[in-house]
Amino acid sequence: MANAINLPDYLNQQGFDPDLIQAMTPLFRVRDYQKGEILLPQGENTKVVCLILQGVVRGFYLDAAGADITKCFSQTGDWCCIYNLLDDGPSEYGIEALADCQVAQISVPVLRQAFDEAPVLRDLYEKLFRQAFIISDEKGLAFQRLPAKERYLEFVANYPDLAGQIRQEYIASYIGVTPSSLSRIKREL
């Protein structure tokens, strides 16, 4: 997994000026989570947006039959929960730490207020939202067009560090197969 990132350094790399970095940094709450800990429970109205400073998390939901479905992965340097900015209702999915993590969280109301005061922040959000949309759209197309083996290879190409480090059942549900099917796919490669 990637080395930890520093919040002020990250904001600097995104084009924030030093005064804005100094003003924004205290608005974030840095939290540590242990592997297996839930950052955001599905169905709760916890309105935060998170930057993964170190570690890896997964977005997941329980379907109508109670099956645990992995929706997405976020690693060091990635944002998660950005959909909380769009919807004021309960979260459609939960977030779980797949490794010990350090996360910088900012509340949605605070972030929305900051948008009005710092256009560069809104630009960052729009960039992140576009990226999230593209990833989601590409995953949807892959499910429609690609066989399971190709979906697994695409997962490995997109998340090379994760394939051997997280539970295979999470990868299987992410690519839409059973764990036994994933084992068969891996044996065939």
mmCIF file of C-alpha atoms in Angstrom:
data_model
loop_
_atom_site.group_PDB
_atom_site.id
_atom_site.type_symbol
_atom_site.label_atom_id
_atom_site.label_comp_id
_atom_site.label_asym_id
_atom_site.label_seq_id
_atom_site.Cartn_x
_atom_site.Cartn_y
_atom_site.Cartn_z
ATOM 1 C CA MET A 1 0.000 0.000 0.000
ATOM 2 C CA ALA A 2 1.080 3.557 -0.623
ATOM 3 C CA ASN A 3 2.819 5.606 2.022
ATOM 4 C CA ALA A 4 0.768 7.994 4.113
ATOM 5 C CA ILE A 5 0.050 11.437 2.749
ATOM 6 C CA ASN A 6 0.000 14.686 4.673
ATOM 7 C CA LEU A 7 -3.187 16.783 4.448
ATOM 8 C CA PRO A 8 -1.490 20.192 3.955
ATOM 9 C CA ASP A 9 0.847 18.689 1.326
ATOM 10 C CA TYR A 10 -2.120 17.149 -0.473
ATOM 11 C CA LEU A 11 -3.999 20.466 -0.507
ATOM 12 C CA ASN A 12 -0.860 22.196 -1.801
ATOM 13 C CA GLN A 13 -0.598 19.661 -4.648
ATOM 14 C CA GLN A 14 -4.215 20.436 -5.557
ATOM 15 C CA GLY A 15 -3.357 24.111 -6.109
ATOM 16 C CA PHE A 16 -4.556 25.567 -2.813
ATOM 17 C CA ASP A 17 -2.683 28.702 -1.767
ATOM 18 C CA PRO A 18 -0.934 28.699 1.648
ATOM 19 C CA ASP A 19 -3.591 30.906 3.287
ATOM 20 C CA LEU A 20 -6.380 28.589 2.168
ATOM 21 C CA ILE A 21 -4.435 25.533 3.353
ATOM 22 C CA GLN A 22 -3.990 27.170 6.734
ATOM 23 C CA ALA A 23 -7.716 27.977 6.881
ATOM 24 C CA MET A 24 -8.899 24.563 5.617
ATOM 25 C CA THR A 25 -6.659 22.186 7.569
ATOM 26 C CA PRO A 26 -8.334 22.780 10.974
ATOM 27 C CA LEU A 27 -11.743 22.069 9.406
ATOM 28 C CA PHE A 28 -10.718 18.441 8.921
ATOM 29 C CA ARG A 29 -10.802 15.892 11.703
ATOM 30 C CA VAL A 30 -8.072 13.259 11.370
ATOM 31 C CA ARG A 31 -9.179 9.853 12.649
ATOM 32 C CA ASP A 32 -7.530 6.478 12.880
ATOM 33 C CA TYR A 33 -9.504 3.322 12.113
ATOM 34 C CA GLN A 34 -8.499 -0.273 12.641
ATOM 35 C CA LYS A 35 -8.902 -2.995 10.043
ATOM 36 C CA GLY A 36 -12.535 -4.113 10.011
ATOM 37 C CA GLU A 37 -13.851 -0.953 11.648
ATOM 38 C CA ILE A 38 -16.844 0.762 10.045
ATOM 39 C CA LEU A 39 -16.213 4.408 9.137
ATOM 40 C CA LEU A 40 -19.753 5.002 7.915
ATOM 41 C CA PRO A 41 -22.625 2.578 8.546
ATOM 42 C CA GLN A 42 -25.059 1.927 5.701
ATOM 43 C CA GLY A 43 -28.346 3.726 6.233
ATOM 44 C CA GLU A 44 -27.001 6.340 8.642
ATOM 45 C CA ASN A 45 -27.065 10.061 8.033
ATOM 46 C CA THR A 46 -23.389 10.649 8.830
ATOM 47 C CA LYS A 47 -22.602 13.525 6.524
ATOM 48 C CA VAL A 48 -18.847 13.619 6.067
ATOM 49 C CA VAL A 49 -16.473 13.488 3.132
ATOM 50 C CA CYS A 50 -13.227 11.592 3.705
ATOM 51 C CA LEU A 51 -9.700 11.757 2.303
ATOM 52 C CA ILE A 52 -7.769 8.535 2.874
ATOM 53 C CA LEU A 53 -4.405 9.636 4.282
ATOM 54 C CA GLN A 54 -3.232 6.044 4.658
ATOM 55 C CA GLY A 55 -4.813 2.654 4.128
ATOM 56 C CA VAL A 56 -7.669 1.235 2.100
ATOM 57 C CA VAL A 57 -11.434 1.177 2.577
ATOM 58 C CA ARG A 58 -14.334 -0.332 0.705
ATOM 59 C CA GLY A 59 -17.807 0.966 0.052
ATOM 60 C CA PHE A 60 -20.379 -1.786 0.538
ATOM 61 C CA TYR A 61 -24.079 -2.410 0.921
ATOM 62 C CA LEU A 62 -26.327 -5.250 1.951
ATOM 63 C CA ASP A 63 -28.787 -6.127 -0.787
ATOM 64 C CA ALA A 64 -32.422 -7.177 -0.241
ATOM 65 C CA ALA A 65 -31.331 -10.786 0.357
ATOM 66 C CA GLY A 66 -28.717 -9.699 2.907
ATOM 67 C CA ALA A 67 -25.725 -10.361 0.644
ATOM 68 C CA ASP A 68 -22.690 -8.134 1.276
ATOM 69 C CA ILE A 69 -21.830 -6.362 -1.996
ATOM 70 C CA THR A 70 -18.615 -4.376 -2.470
ATOM 71 C CA LYS A 71 -19.370 -1.217 -4.451
ATOM 72 C CA CYS A 72 -15.952 0.463 -4.554
ATOM 73 C CA PHE A 73 -12.472 0.730 -3.083
ATOM 74 C CA SER A 74 -10.585 3.854 -1.976
ATOM 75 C CA GLN A 75 -6.868 3.906 -1.176
ATOM 76 C CA THR A 76 -4.291 6.361 0.115
ATOM 77 C CA GLY A 77 -4.862 9.688 -1.640
ATOM 78 C CA ASP A 78 -8.435 8.856 -2.673
ATOM 79 C CA TRP A 79 -11.616 10.513 -1.456
ATOM 80 C CA CYS A 80 -14.661 8.579 -0.371
ATOM 81 C CA CYS A 81 -18.205 9.522 0.555
ATOM 82 C CA ILE A 82 -18.301 12.375 -1.971
ATOM 83 C CA TYR A 83 -21.863 11.360 -2.841
ATOM 84 C CA ASN A 84 -22.816 12.703 0.593
ATOM 85 C CA LEU A 85 -22.528 16.154 -0.990
ATOM 86 C CA LEU A 86 -25.370 15.332 -3.377
ATOM 87 C CA ASP A 87 -27.867 13.637 -1.115
ATOM 88 C CA ASP A 88 -28.993 14.724 2.330
ATOM 89 C CA GLY A 89 -30.650 11.381 3.060
ATOM 90 C CA PRO A 90 -29.211 8.298 4.734
ATOM 91 C CA SER A 91 -26.144 6.755 3.130
ATOM 92 C CA GLU A 92 -26.940 4.061 0.580
ATOM 93 C CA TYR A 93 -23.754 2.203 1.458
ATOM 94 C CA GLY A 94 -21.303 1.802 4.299
ATOM 95 C CA ILE A 95 -17.548 2.293 4.436
ATOM 96 C CA GLU A 96 -15.270 -0.317 6.054
ATOM 97 C CA ALA A 97 -11.516 -0.154 6.735
ATOM 98 C CA LEU A 98 -9.773 -3.060 4.991
ATOM 99 C CA ALA A 99 -6.485 -2.160 6.667
ATOM 100 C CA ASP A 100 -5.527 0.155 9.490
ATOM 101 C CA CYS A 101 -6.360 3.603 8.123
ATOM 102 C CA GLN A 102 -5.887 7.260 8.806
ATOM 103 C CA VAL A 103 -8.655 9.413 7.368
ATOM 104 C CA ALA A 104 -9.184 13.180 7.200
ATOM 105 C CA GLN A 105 -12.918 13.892 7.521
ATOM 106 C CA ILE A 106 -14.751 17.126 6.885
ATOM 107 C CA SER A 107 -18.458 17.640 7.489
ATOM 108 C CA VAL A 108 -20.657 18.274 4.478
ATOM 109 C CA PRO A 109 -22.156 21.554 5.822
ATOM 110 C CA VAL A 110 -18.663 22.934 6.514
ATOM 111 C CA LEU A 111 -17.467 21.863 3.077
ATOM 112 C CA ARG A 112 -20.490 23.397 1.339
ATOM 113 C CA GLN A 113 -19.833 26.689 3.105
ATOM 114 C CA ALA A 114 -16.172 26.519 2.067
ATOM 115 C CA PHE A 115 -17.244 26.103 -1.584
ATOM 116 C CA ASP A 116 -18.676 29.609 -1.491
ATOM 117 C CA GLU A 117 -15.472 31.037 -0.062
ATOM 118 C CA ALA A 118 -12.907 29.100 -2.123
ATOM 119 C CA PRO A 119 -13.625 28.384 -5.805
ATOM 120 C CA VAL A 120 -10.531 26.139 -5.987
ATOM 121 C CA LEU A 121 -12.272 23.823 -3.526
ATOM 122 C CA ARG A 122 -15.357 23.618 -5.720
ATOM 123 C CA ASP A 123 -13.085 22.894 -8.694
ATOM 124 C CA LEU A 124 -11.492 20.023 -6.737
ATOM 125 C CA TYR A 125 -14.912 18.630 -5.849
ATOM 126 C CA GLU A 126 -16.070 18.804 -9.469
ATOM 127 C CA LYS A 127 -12.910 16.987 -10.566
ATOM 128 C CA LEU A 128 -13.410 14.288 -7.918
ATOM 129 C CA PHE A 129 -17.075 13.879 -8.773
ATOM 130 C CA ARG A 130 -16.262 13.516 -12.480
ATOM 131 C CA GLN A 131 -13.663 10.860 -11.616
ATOM 132 C CA ALA A 132 -16.156 8.986 -9.420
ATOM 133 C CA PHE A 133 -18.770 9.130 -12.171
ATOM 134 C CA ILE A 134 -16.333 7.844 -14.789
ATOM 135 C CA ILE A 135 -15.201 4.975 -12.542
ATOM 136 C CA SER A 136 -18.807 4.029 -11.810
ATOM 137 C CA ASP A 137 -19.768 4.239 -15.471
ATOM 138 C CA GLU A 138 -16.760 2.165 -16.564
ATOM 139 C CA LYS A 139 -17.600 -0.477 -13.953
ATOM 140 C CA GLY A 140 -21.190 -0.602 -15.204
ATOM 141 C CA LEU A 141 -20.023 -0.996 -18.802
ATOM 142 C CA ALA A 142 -17.565 -3.716 -17.769
ATOM 143 C CA PHE A 143 -20.396 -5.672 -16.128
ATOM 144 C CA GLN A 144 -22.417 -5.447 -19.331
ATOM 145 C CA ARG A 145 -19.623 -6.121 -21.816
ATOM 146 C CA LEU A 146 -16.875 -8.169 -20.202
ATOM 147 C CA PRO A 147 -16.800 -11.758 -19.021
ATOM 148 C CA ALA A 148 -15.841 -12.369 -15.387
ATOM 149 C CA LYS A 149 -12.194 -13.157 -16.194
ATOM 150 C CA GLU A 150 -11.769 -9.825 -17.977
ATOM 151 C CA ARG A 151 -13.473 -7.975 -15.117
ATOM 152 C CA TYR A 152 -10.959 -9.533 -12.714
ATOM 153 C CA LEU A 153 -8.027 -8.547 -14.939
ATOM 154 C CA GLU A 154 -9.416 -5.011 -15.097
ATOM 155 C CA PHE A 155 -9.658 -4.967 -11.282
ATOM 156 C CA VAL A 156 -6.004 -6.065 -11.004
ATOM 157 C CA ALA A 157 -4.960 -3.397 -13.524
ATOM 158 C CA ASN A 158 -6.866 -0.683 -11.636
ATOM 159 C CA TYR A 159 -5.915 -1.842 -8.119
ATOM 160 C CA PRO A 160 -2.575 -3.682 -8.412
ATOM 161 C CA ASP A 161 -1.748 -3.290 -4.713
ATOM 162 C CA LEU A 162 -5.076 -4.644 -3.498
ATOM 163 C CA ALA A 163 -5.372 -7.984 -5.278
ATOM 164 C CA GLY A 164 -3.187 -9.863 -2.788
ATOM 165 C CA GLN A 165 -3.945 -7.790 0.301
ATOM 166 C CA ILE A 166 -7.702 -7.871 0.793
ATOM 167 C CA ARG A 167 -10.200 -10.660 1.307
ATOM 168 C CA GLN A 168 -11.029 -12.399 -1.932
ATOM 169 C CA GLU A 169 -14.755 -12.323 -1.167
ATOM 170 C CA TYR A 170 -14.638 -8.508 -1.452
ATOM 171 C CA ILE A 171 -12.974 -8.713 -4.847
ATOM 172 C CA ALA A 172 -15.459 -11.383 -5.947
ATOM 173 C CA SER A 173 -18.484 -9.277 -5.015
ATOM 174 C CA TYR A 174 -16.899 -6.195 -6.608
ATOM 175 C CA ILE A 175 -16.539 -7.966 -9.965
ATOM 176 C CA GLY A 176 -19.889 -9.739 -9.617
ATOM 177 C CA VAL A 177 -18.849 -13.367 -9.097
ATOM 178 C CA THR A 178 -18.863 -15.849 -6.251
ATOM 179 C CA PRO A 179 -15.642 -16.455 -4.294
ATOM 180 C CA SER A 180 -15.392 -19.957 -5.806
ATOM 181 C CA SER A 181 -15.698 -18.501 -9.322
ATOM 182 C CA LEU A 182 -12.943 -16.020 -8.500
ATOM 183 C CA SER A 183 -10.719 -18.889 -7.321
ATOM 184 C CA ARG A 184 -11.344 -20.702 -10.604
ATOM 185 C CA ILE A 185 -10.552 -17.549 -12.607
ATOM 186 C CA LYS A 186 -7.295 -17.072 -10.723
ATOM 187 C CA ARG A 187 -6.291 -20.723 -11.283
ATOM 188 C CA GLU A 188 -6.867 -20.296 -15.022
ATOM 189 C CA LEU A 189 -4.560 -17.280 -15.246
#
